[in-house]
Amino acid sequence: MTKAPPNPYLVLASALLLPASGQVWNGEAQRGLIFLFFLMLLGGFTAVTAGPDVSFTGRYAGAFFVHAMAIFDAYKRARIRSALYHHRAAG
């Protein structure tokens, strides 16, 4: 039997605190690096193109969007891996 995947809720907590750490914990470090690349790319783009009167959230909206997608991705993939592991272990 293979090693049990990490708890999806711990992956979720990790992904909430640090971008791309959920992907790394899932064993998908390359996927995490891709998320970090786009987080910096879109965050930098919105920071450069935002007007001077835009709030902090608006200025870095691209980075917040990519971080939200990374959180969703890490949790979803951890849930799938966990469900497959438990299904195989039971059968």
mmCIF file with all atom_site columns, N, CA and C in Angstrom, residues 4-68:
data_model
loop_
_atom_site.group_PDB
_atom_site.id
_atom_site.type_symbol
_atom_site.label_atom_id
_atom_site.label_alt_id
_atom_site.label_comp_id
_atom_site.label_asym_id
_atom_site.label_entity_id
_atom_site.label_seq_id
_atom_site.pdbx_PDB_ins_code
_atom_site.Cartn_x
_atom_site.Cartn_y
_atom_site.Cartn_z
_atom_site.occupancy
_atom_site.B_iso_or_equiv
_atom_site.pdbx_formal_charge
_atom_site.auth_seq_id
_atom_site.auth_comp_id
_atom_site.auth_asym_id
_atom_site.auth_atom_id
_atom_site.pdbx_PDB_model_num
ATOM 1   N N  . ALA A 1 4  ? -0.217 7.364  2.670   1.00 0.00 ? 4  ALA A N  1
ATOM 2   C CA . ALA A 1 4  ? -1.471 8.120  2.704   1.00 0.00 ? 4  ALA A CA 1
ATOM 3   C C  . ALA A 1 4  ? -1.232 9.577  2.319   1.00 0.00 ? 4  ALA A C  1
ATOM 4   N N  . PRO A 1 5  ? -2.144 10.161 1.539   1.00 0.00 ? 5  PRO A N  1
ATOM 5   C CA . PRO A 1 5  ? -1.997 11.573 1.166   1.00 0.00 ? 5  PRO A CA 1
ATOM 6   C C  . PRO A 1 5  ? -2.250 12.465 2.379   1.00 0.00 ? 5  PRO A C  1
ATOM 7   N N  . PRO A 1 6  ? -1.815 13.716 2.313   1.00 0.00 ? 6  PRO A N  1
ATOM 8   C CA . PRO A 1 6  ? -2.045 14.626 3.445   1.00 0.00 ? 6  PRO A CA 1
ATOM 9   C C  . PRO A 1 6  ? -3.529 14.925 3.614   1.00 0.00 ? 6  PRO A C  1
ATOM 10  N N  . ASN A 1 7  ? -3.886 15.289 4.816   1.00 0.00 ? 7  ASN A N  1
ATOM 11  C CA . ASN A 1 7  ? -5.270 15.657 5.126   1.00 0.00 ? 7  ASN A CA 1
ATOM 12  C C  . ASN A 1 7  ? -5.662 16.881 4.290   1.00 0.00 ? 7  ASN A C  1
ATOM 13  N N  . PRO A 1 8  ? -6.785 16.805 3.554   1.00 0.00 ? 8  PRO A N  1
ATOM 14  C CA . PRO A 1 8  ? -7.190 17.936 2.707   1.00 0.00 ? 8  PRO A CA 1
ATOM 15  C C  . PRO A 1 8  ? -7.395 19.238 3.477   1.00 0.00 ? 8  PRO A C  1
ATOM 16  N N  . TYR A 1 9  ? -7.834 19.164 4.721   1.00 0.00 ? 9  TYR A N  1
ATOM 17  C CA . TYR A 1 9  ? -8.044 20.379 5.502   1.00 0.00 ? 9  TYR A CA 1
ATOM 18  C C  . TYR A 1 9  ? -6.715 21.031 5.901   1.00 0.00 ? 9  TYR A C  1
ATOM 19  N N  . LEU A 1 10 ? -5.699 20.228 6.118   1.00 0.00 ? 10 LEU A N  1
ATOM 20  C CA . LEU A 1 10 ? -4.374 20.787 6.402   1.00 0.00 ? 10 LEU A CA 1
ATOM 21  C C  . LEU A 1 10 ? -3.772 21.410 5.149   1.00 0.00 ? 10 LEU A C  1
ATOM 22  N N  . VAL A 1 11 ? -4.024 20.790 4.006   1.00 0.00 ? 11 VAL A N  1
ATOM 23  C CA . VAL A 1 11 ? -3.573 21.369 2.734   1.00 0.00 ? 11 VAL A CA 1
ATOM 24  C C  . VAL A 1 11 ? -4.279 22.699 2.509   1.00 0.00 ? 11 VAL A C  1
ATOM 25  N N  . LEU A 1 12 ? -5.571 22.747 2.804   1.00 0.00 ? 12 LEU A N  1
ATOM 26  C CA . LEU A 1 12 ? -6.341 23.987 2.667   1.00 0.00 ? 12 LEU A CA 1
ATOM 27  C C  . LEU A 1 12 ? -5.777 25.081 3.567   1.00 0.00 ? 12 LEU A C  1
ATOM 28  N N  . ALA A 1 13 ? -5.501 24.748 4.819   1.00 0.00 ? 13 ALA A N  1
ATOM 29  C CA . ALA A 1 13 ? -4.946 25.740 5.751   1.00 0.00 ? 13 ALA A CA 1
ATOM 30  C C  . ALA A 1 13 ? -3.588 26.236 5.270   1.00 0.00 ? 13 ALA A C  1
ATOM 31  N N  . SER A 1 14 ? -2.773 25.333 4.782   1.00 0.00 ? 14 SER A N  1
ATOM 32  C CA . SER A 1 14 ? -1.458 25.714 4.268   1.00 0.00 ? 14 SER A CA 1
ATOM 33  C C  . SER A 1 14 ? -1.587 26.632 3.053   1.00 0.00 ? 14 SER A C  1
ATOM 34  N N  . ALA A 1 15 ? -2.498 26.294 2.148   1.00 0.00 ? 15 ALA A N  1
ATOM 35  C CA . ALA A 1 15 ? -2.689 27.097 0.937   1.00 0.00 ? 15 ALA A CA 1
ATOM 36  C C  . ALA A 1 15 ? -3.251 28.478 1.262   1.00 0.00 ? 15 ALA A C  1
ATOM 37  N N  . LEU A 1 16 ? -4.067 28.568 2.296   1.00 0.00 ? 16 LEU A N  1
ATOM 38  C CA . LEU A 1 16 ? -4.591 29.874 2.699   1.00 0.00 ? 16 LEU A CA 1
ATOM 39  C C  . LEU A 1 16 ? -3.487 30.784 3.216   1.00 0.00 ? 16 LEU A C  1
ATOM 40  N N  . LEU A 1 17 ? -2.544 30.207 3.950   1.00 0.00 ? 17 LEU A N  1
ATOM 41  C CA . LEU A 1 17 ? -1.488 31.008 4.563   1.00 0.00 ? 17 LEU A CA 1
ATOM 42  C C  . LEU A 1 17 ? -0.368 31.389 3.604   1.00 0.00 ? 17 LEU A C  1
ATOM 43  N N  . LEU A 1 18 ? 0.022  30.472 2.738   1.00 0.00 ? 18 LEU A N  1
ATOM 44  C CA . LEU A 1 18 ? 1.164  30.696 1.862   1.00 0.00 ? 18 LEU A CA 1
ATOM 45  C C  . LEU A 1 18 ? 0.831  30.219 0.453   1.00 0.00 ? 18 LEU A C  1
ATOM 46  N N  . PRO A 1 19 ? 0.842  31.113 -0.522  1.00 0.00 ? 19 PRO A N  1
ATOM 47  C CA . PRO A 1 19 ? 0.498  30.714 -1.891  1.00 0.00 ? 19 PRO A CA 1
ATOM 48  C C  . PRO A 1 19 ? 1.387  29.582 -2.402  1.00 0.00 ? 19 PRO A C  1
ATOM 49  N N  . ALA A 1 20 ? 0.765  28.617 -3.042  1.00 0.00 ? 20 ALA A N  1
ATOM 50  C CA . ALA A 1 20 ? 1.415  27.466 -3.678  1.00 0.00 ? 20 ALA A CA 1
ATOM 51  C C  . ALA A 1 20 ? 1.936  26.421 -2.699  1.00 0.00 ? 20 ALA A C  1
ATOM 52  N N  . SER A 1 21 ? 1.835  26.643 -1.410  1.00 0.00 ? 21 SER A N  1
ATOM 53  C CA . SER A 1 21 ? 2.312  25.632 -0.468  1.00 0.00 ? 21 SER A CA 1
ATOM 54  C C  . SER A 1 21 ? 1.400  24.404 -0.467  1.00 0.00 ? 21 SER A C  1
ATOM 55  N N  . GLY A 1 22 ? 0.135  24.593 -0.776  1.00 0.00 ? 22 GLY A N  1
ATOM 56  C CA . GLY A 1 22 ? -0.779 23.453 -0.870  1.00 0.00 ? 22 GLY A CA 1
ATOM 57  C C  . GLY A 1 22 ? -0.385 22.519 -2.003  1.00 0.00 ? 22 GLY A C  1
ATOM 58  N N  . GLN A 1 23 ? 0.007  23.083 -3.133  1.00 0.00 ? 23 GLN A N  1
ATOM 59  C CA . GLN A 1 23 ? 0.452  22.254 -4.248  1.00 0.00 ? 23 GLN A CA 1
ATOM 60  C C  . GLN A 1 23 ? 1.728  21.504 -3.886  1.00 0.00 ? 23 GLN A C  1
ATOM 61  N N  . VAL A 1 24 ? 2.634  22.161 -3.190  1.00 0.00 ? 24 VAL A N  1
ATOM 62  C CA . VAL A 1 24 ? 3.879  21.503 -2.780  1.00 0.00 ? 24 VAL A CA 1
ATOM 63  C C  . VAL A 1 24 ? 3.571  20.364 -1.816  1.00 0.00 ? 24 VAL A C  1
ATOM 64  N N  . TRP A 1 25 ? 2.663  20.594 -0.884  1.00 0.00 ? 25 TRP A N  1
ATOM 65  C CA . TRP A 1 25 ? 2.296  19.552 0.073   1.00 0.00 ? 25 TRP A CA 1
ATOM 66  C C  . TRP A 1 25 ? 1.605  18.374 -0.625  1.00 0.00 ? 25 TRP A C  1
ATOM 67  N N  . ASN A 1 26 ? 0.913  18.657 -1.726  1.00 0.00 ? 26 ASN A N  1
ATOM 68  C CA . ASN A 1 26 ? 0.286  17.592 -2.508  1.00 0.00 ? 26 ASN A CA 1
ATOM 69  C C  . ASN A 1 26 ? 1.289  16.833 -3.365  1.00 0.00 ? 26 ASN A C  1
ATOM 70  N N  . GLY A 1 27 ? 2.535  17.271 -3.364  1.00 0.00 ? 27 GLY A N  1
ATOM 71  C CA . GLY A 1 27 ? 3.554  16.617 -4.167  1.00 0.00 ? 27 GLY A CA 1
ATOM 72  C C  . GLY A 1 27 ? 3.601  17.136 -5.593  1.00 0.00 ? 27 GLY A C  1
ATOM 73  N N  . GLU A 1 28 ? 3.082  18.334 -5.813  1.00 0.00 ? 28 GLU A N  1
ATOM 74  C CA . GLU A 1 28 ? 3.042  18.935 -7.141  1.00 0.00 ? 28 GLU A CA 1
ATOM 75  C C  . GLU A 1 28 ? 3.761  20.282 -7.123  1.00 0.00 ? 28 GLU A C  1
ATOM 76  N N  . ALA A 1 29 ? 5.050  20.226 -6.854  1.00 0.00 ? 29 ALA A N  1
ATOM 77  C CA . ALA A 1 29 ? 5.833  21.457 -6.712  1.00 0.00 ? 29 ALA A CA 1
ATOM 78  C C  . ALA A 1 29 ? 5.870  22.264 -8.011  1.00 0.00 ? 29 ALA A C  1
ATOM 79  N N  . GLN A 1 30 ? 5.944  21.594 -9.149  1.00 0.00 ? 30 GLN A N  1
ATOM 80  C CA . GLN A 1 30 ? 5.973  22.310 -10.423 1.00 0.00 ? 30 GLN A CA 1
ATOM 81  C C  . GLN A 1 30 ? 4.672  23.082 -10.631 1.00 0.00 ? 30 GLN A C  1
ATOM 82  N N  . ARG A 1 31 ? 3.571  22.487 -10.267 1.00 0.00 ? 31 ARG A N  1
ATOM 83  C CA . ARG A 1 31 ? 2.268  23.159 -10.365 1.00 0.00 ? 31 ARG A CA 1
ATOM 84  C C  . ARG A 1 31 ? 2.245  24.385 -9.450  1.00 0.00 ? 31 ARG A C  1
ATOM 85  N N  . GLY A 1 32 ? 2.821  24.268 -8.269  1.00 0.00 ? 32 GLY A N  1
ATOM 86  C CA . GLY A 1 32 ? 2.919  25.399 -7.357  1.00 0.00 ? 32 GLY A CA 1
ATOM 87  C C  . GLY A 1 32 ? 3.755  26.528 -7.924  1.00 0.00 ? 32 GLY A C  1
ATOM 88  N N  . LEU A 1 33 ? 4.860  26.188 -8.582  1.00 0.00 ? 33 LEU A N  1
ATOM 89  C CA . LEU A 1 33 ? 5.691  27.215 -9.212  1.00 0.00 ? 33 LEU A CA 1
ATOM 90  C C  . LEU A 1 33 ? 4.951  27.936 -10.332 1.00 0.00 ? 33 LEU A C  1
ATOM 91  N N  . ILE A 1 34 ? 4.126  27.207 -11.051 1.00 0.00 ? 34 ILE A N  1
ATOM 92  C CA . ILE A 1 34 ? 3.332  27.832 -12.107 1.00 0.00 ? 34 ILE A CA 1
ATOM 93  C C  . ILE A 1 34 ? 2.344  28.825 -11.500 1.00 0.00 ? 34 ILE A C  1
ATOM 94  N N  . PHE A 1 35 ? 1.703  28.435 -10.409 1.00 0.00 ? 35 PHE A N  1
ATOM 95  C CA . PHE A 1 35 ? 0.786  29.357 -9.734  1.00 0.00 ? 35 PHE A CA 1
ATOM 96  C C  . PHE A 1 35 ? 1.528  30.588 -9.226  1.00 0.00 ? 35 PHE A C  1
ATOM 97  N N  . LEU A 1 36 ? 2.720  30.396 -8.661  1.00 0.00 ? 36 LEU A N  1
ATOM 98  C CA . LEU A 1 36 ? 3.506  31.542 -8.180  1.00 0.00 ? 36 LEU A CA 1
ATOM 99  C C  . LEU A 1 36 ? 3.896  32.469 -9.318  1.00 0.00 ? 36 LEU A C  1
ATOM 100 N N  . PHE A 1 37 ? 4.267  31.898 -10.459 1.00 0.00 ? 37 PHE A N  1
ATOM 101 C CA . PHE A 1 37 ? 4.629  32.707 -11.614 1.00 0.00 ? 37 PHE A CA 1
ATOM 102 C C  . PHE A 1 37 ? 3.458  33.591 -12.034 1.00 0.00 ? 37 PHE A C  1
ATOM 103 N N  . PHE A 1 38 ? 2.272  32.987 -12.167 1.00 0.00 ? 38 PHE A N  1
ATOM 104 C CA . PHE A 1 38 ? 1.114  33.772 -12.596 1.00 0.00 ? 38 PHE A CA 1
ATOM 105 C C  . PHE A 1 38 ? 0.635  34.727 -11.510 1.00 0.00 ? 38 PHE A C  1
ATOM 106 N N  . LEU A 1 39 ? 0.827  34.373 -10.262 1.00 0.00 ? 39 LEU A N  1
ATOM 107 C CA . LEU A 1 39 ? 0.483  35.284 -9.178  1.00 0.00 ? 39 LEU A CA 1
ATOM 108 C C  . LEU A 1 39 ? 1.321  36.557 -9.287  1.00 0.00 ? 39 LEU A C  1
ATOM 109 N N  . MET A 1 40 ? 2.606  36.395 -9.495  1.00 0.00 ? 40 MET A N  1
ATOM 110 C CA . MET A 1 40 ? 3.478  37.562 -9.615  1.00 0.00 ? 40 MET A CA 1
ATOM 111 C C  . MET A 1 40 ? 3.222  38.315 -10.921 1.00 0.00 ? 40 MET A C  1
ATOM 112 N N  . LEU A 1 41 ? 2.968  37.581 -11.998 1.00 0.00 ? 41 LEU A N  1
ATOM 113 C CA . LEU A 1 41 ? 2.722  38.212 -13.289 1.00 0.00 ? 41 LEU A CA 1
ATOM 114 C C  . LEU A 1 41 ? 1.450  39.061 -13.258 1.00 0.00 ? 41 LEU A C  1
ATOM 115 N N  . LEU A 1 42 ? 0.341  38.473 -12.814 1.00 0.00 ? 42 LEU A N  1
ATOM 116 C CA . LEU A 1 42 ? -0.911 39.227 -12.786 1.00 0.00 ? 42 LEU A CA 1
ATOM 117 C C  . LEU A 1 42 ? -0.927 40.276 -11.682 1.00 0.00 ? 42 LEU A C  1
ATOM 118 N N  . GLY A 1 43 ? -0.298 39.980 -10.560 1.00 0.00 ? 43 GLY A N  1
ATOM 119 C CA . GLY A 1 43 ? -0.192 40.986 -9.505  1.00 0.00 ? 43 GLY A CA 1
ATOM 120 C C  . GLY A 1 43 ? 0.608  42.185 -9.958  1.00 0.00 ? 43 GLY A C  1
ATOM 121 N N  . GLY A 1 44 ? 1.705  41.932 -10.648 1.00 0.00 ? 44 GLY A N  1
ATOM 122 C CA . GLY A 1 44 ? 2.511  43.022 -11.177 1.00 0.00 ? 44 GLY A CA 1
ATOM 123 C C  . GLY A 1 44 ? 1.790  43.795 -12.258 1.00 0.00 ? 44 GLY A C  1
ATOM 124 N N  . PHE A 1 45 ? 1.055  43.091 -13.107 1.00 0.00 ? 45 PHE A N  1
ATOM 125 C CA . PHE A 1 45 ? 0.314  43.757 -14.176 1.00 0.00 ? 45 PHE A CA 1
ATOM 126 C C  . PHE A 1 45 ? -0.761 44.686 -13.629 1.00 0.00 ? 45 PHE A C  1
ATOM 127 N N  . THR A 1 46 ? -1.529 44.196 -12.648 1.00 0.00 ? 46 THR A N  1
ATOM 128 C CA . THR A 1 46 ? -2.571 45.061 -12.090 1.00 0.00 ? 46 THR A CA 1
ATOM 129 C C  . THR A 1 46 ? -1.970 46.203 -11.277 1.00 0.00 ? 46 THR A C  1
ATOM 130 N N  . ALA A 1 47 ? -0.836 45.972 -10.657 1.00 0.00 ? 47 ALA A N  1
ATOM 131 C CA . ALA A 1 47 ? -0.182 47.047 -9.899  1.00 0.00 ? 47 ALA A CA 1
ATOM 132 C C  . ALA A 1 47 ? 0.302  48.150 -10.832 1.00 0.00 ? 47 ALA A C  1
ATOM 133 N N  . VAL A 1 48 ? 0.802  47.770 -11.992 1.00 0.00 ? 48 VAL A N  1
ATOM 134 C CA . VAL A 1 48 ? 1.319  48.753 -12.945 1.00 0.00 ? 48 VAL A CA 1
ATOM 135 C C  . VAL A 1 48 ? 0.187  49.503 -13.649 1.00 0.00 ? 48 VAL A C  1
ATOM 136 N N  . THR A 1 49 ? -0.886 48.794 -13.958 1.00 0.00 ? 49 THR A N  1
ATOM 137 C CA . THR A 1 49 ? -1.964 49.412 -14.738 1.00 0.00 ? 49 THR A CA 1
ATOM 138 C C  . THR A 1 49 ? -3.020 50.103 -13.890 1.00 0.00 ? 49 THR A C  1
ATOM 139 N N  . ALA A 1 50 ? -3.033 49.879 -12.594 1.00 0.00 ? 50 ALA A N  1
ATOM 140 C CA . ALA A 1 50 ? -4.040 50.508 -11.734 1.00 0.00 ? 50 ALA A CA 1
ATOM 141 C C  . ALA A 1 50 ? -3.745 52.004 -11.582 1.00 0.00 ? 50 ALA A C  1
ATOM 142 N N  . GLY A 1 51 ? -4.802 52.754 -11.466 1.00 0.00 ? 51 GLY A N  1
ATOM 143 C CA . GLY A 1 51 ? -4.647 54.193 -11.280 1.00 0.00 ? 51 GLY A CA 1
ATOM 144 C C  . GLY A 1 51 ? -4.153 54.532 -9.891  1.00 0.00 ? 51 GLY A C  1
ATOM 145 N N  . PRO A 1 52 ? -3.766 55.782 -9.666  1.00 0.00 ? 52 PRO A N  1
ATOM 146 C CA . PRO A 1 52 ? -3.222 56.176 -8.366  1.00 0.00 ? 52 PRO A CA 1
ATOM 147 C C  . PRO A 1 52 ? -4.263 56.194 -7.241  1.00 0.00 ? 52 PRO A C  1
ATOM 148 N N  . ASP A 1 53 ? -5.523 56.258 -7.577  1.00 0.00 ? 53 ASP A N  1
ATOM 149 C CA . ASP A 1 53 ? -6.559 56.326 -6.548  1.00 0.00 ? 53 ASP A CA 1
ATOM 150 C C  . ASP A 1 53 ? -7.176 54.961 -6.228  1.00 0.00 ? 53 ASP A C  1
ATOM 151 N N  . VAL A 1 54 ? -6.594 53.874 -6.739  1.00 0.00 ? 54 VAL A N  1
ATOM 152 C CA . VAL A 1 54 ? -7.126 52.532 -6.533  1.00 0.00 ? 54 VAL A CA 1
ATOM 153 C C  . VAL A 1 54 ? -6.638 51.996 -5.188  1.00 0.00 ? 54 VAL A C  1
ATOM 154 N N  . SER A 1 55 ? -7.514 51.265 -4.501  1.00 0.00 ? 55 SER A N  1
ATOM 155 C CA . SER A 1 55 ? -7.160 50.703 -3.196  1.00 0.00 ? 55 SER A CA 1
ATOM 156 C C  . SER A 1 55 ? -6.112 49.595 -3.336  1.00 0.00 ? 55 SER A C  1
ATOM 157 N N  . PHE A 1 56 ? -5.585 49.162 -2.208  1.00 0.00 ? 56 PHE A N  1
ATOM 158 C CA . PHE A 1 56 ? -4.583 48.091 -2.182  1.00 0.00 ? 56 PHE A CA 1
ATOM 159 C C  . PHE A 1 56 ? -5.155 46.818 -2.800  1.00 0.00 ? 56 PHE A C  1
ATOM 160 N N  . THR A 1 57 ? -6.390 46.491 -2.446  1.00 0.00 ? 57 THR A N  1
ATOM 161 C CA . THR A 1 57 ? -7.027 45.285 -2.973  1.00 0.00 ? 57 THR A CA 1
ATOM 162 C C  . THR A 1 57 ? -7.189 45.374 -4.483  1.00 0.00 ? 57 THR A C  1
ATOM 163 N N  . GLY A 1 58 ? -7.599 46.522 -4.970  1.00 0.00 ? 58 GLY A N  1
ATOM 164 C CA . GLY A 1 58 ? -7.749 46.707 -6.400  1.00 0.00 ? 58 GLY A CA 1
ATOM 165 C C  . GLY A 1 58 ? -6.422 46.705 -7.133  1.00 0.00 ? 58 GLY A C  1
ATOM 166 N N  . ARG A 1 59 ? -5.415 47.248 -6.499  1.00 0.00 ? 59 ARG A N  1
ATOM 167 C CA . ARG A 1 59 ? -4.101 47.333 -7.126  1.00 0.00 ? 59 ARG A CA 1
ATOM 168 C C  . ARG A 1 59 ? -3.499 45.938 -7.338  1.00 0.00 ? 59 ARG A C  1
ATOM 169 N N  . TYR A 1 60 ? -3.749 45.026 -6.438  1.00 0.00 ? 60 TYR A N  1
ATOM 170 C CA . TYR A 1 60 ? -3.192 43.675 -6.539  1.00 0.00 ? 60 TYR A CA 1
ATOM 171 C C  . TYR A 1 60 ? -4.281 42.626 -6.761  1.00 0.00 ? 60 TYR A C  1
ATOM 172 N N  . ALA A 1 61 ? -5.349 42.997 -7.443  1.00 0.00 ? 61 ALA A N  1
ATOM 173 C CA . ALA A 1 61 ? -6.469 42.087 -7.674  1.00 0.00 ? 61 ALA A CA 1
ATOM 174 C C  . ALA A 1 61 ? -6.050 40.844 -8.451  1.00 0.00 ? 61 ALA A C  1
ATOM 175 N N  . GLY A 1 62 ? -5.136 40.995 -9.382  1.00 0.00 ? 62 GLY A N  1
ATOM 176 C CA . GLY A 1 62 ? -4.667 39.839 -10.151 1.00 0.00 ? 62 GLY A CA 1
ATOM 177 C C  . GLY A 1 62 ? -3.995 38.803 -9.263  1.00 0.00 ? 62 GLY A C  1
ATOM 178 N N  . ALA A 1 63 ? -3.186 39.263 -8.332  1.00 0.00 ? 63 ALA A N  1
ATOM 179 C CA . ALA A 1 63 ? -2.513 38.337 -7.418  1.00 0.00 ? 63 ALA A CA 1
ATOM 180 C C  . ALA A 1 63 ? -3.515 37.664 -6.487  1.00 0.00 ? 63 ALA A C  1
ATOM 181 N N  . PHE A 1 64 ? -4.492 38.417 -6.005  1.00 0.00 ? 64 PHE A N  1
ATOM 182 C CA . PHE A 1 64 ? -5.510 37.829 -5.129  1.00 0.00 ? 64 PHE A CA 1
ATOM 183 C C  . PHE A 1 64 ? -6.340 36.785 -5.872  1.00 0.00 ? 64 PHE A C  1
ATOM 184 N N  . PHE A 1 65 ? -6.628 37.052 -7.142  1.00 0.00 ? 65 PHE A N  1
ATOM 185 C CA . PHE A 1 65 ? -7.393 36.096 -7.937  1.00 0.00 ? 65 PHE A CA 1
ATOM 186 C C  . PHE A 1 65 ? -6.620 34.788 -8.119  1.00 0.00 ? 65 PHE A C  1
ATOM 187 N N  . VAL A 1 66 ? -5.351 34.882 -8.483  1.00 0.00 ? 66 VAL A N  1
ATOM 188 C CA . VAL A 1 66 ? -4.545 33.672 -8.687  1.00 0.00 ? 66 VAL A CA 1
ATOM 189 C C  . VAL A 1 66 ? -4.369 32.921 -7.373  1.00 0.00 ? 66 VAL A C  1
ATOM 190 N N  . HIS A 1 67 ? -4.200 33.636 -6.269  1.00 0.00 ? 67 HIS A N  1
ATOM 191 C CA . HIS A 1 67 ? -4.075 32.974 -4.967  1.00 0.00 ? 67 HIS A CA 1
ATOM 192 C C  . HIS A 1 67 ? -5.356 32.215 -4.638  1.00 0.00 ? 67 HIS A C  1
ATOM 193 N N  . ALA A 1 68 ? -6.506 32.818 -4.921  1.00 0.00 ? 68 ALA A N  1
ATOM 194 C CA . ALA A 1 68 ? -7.779 32.142 -4.672  1.00 0.00 ? 68 ALA A CA 1
ATOM 195 C C  . ALA A 1 68 ? -7.899 30.875 -5.517  1.00 0.00 ? 68 ALA A C  1
#
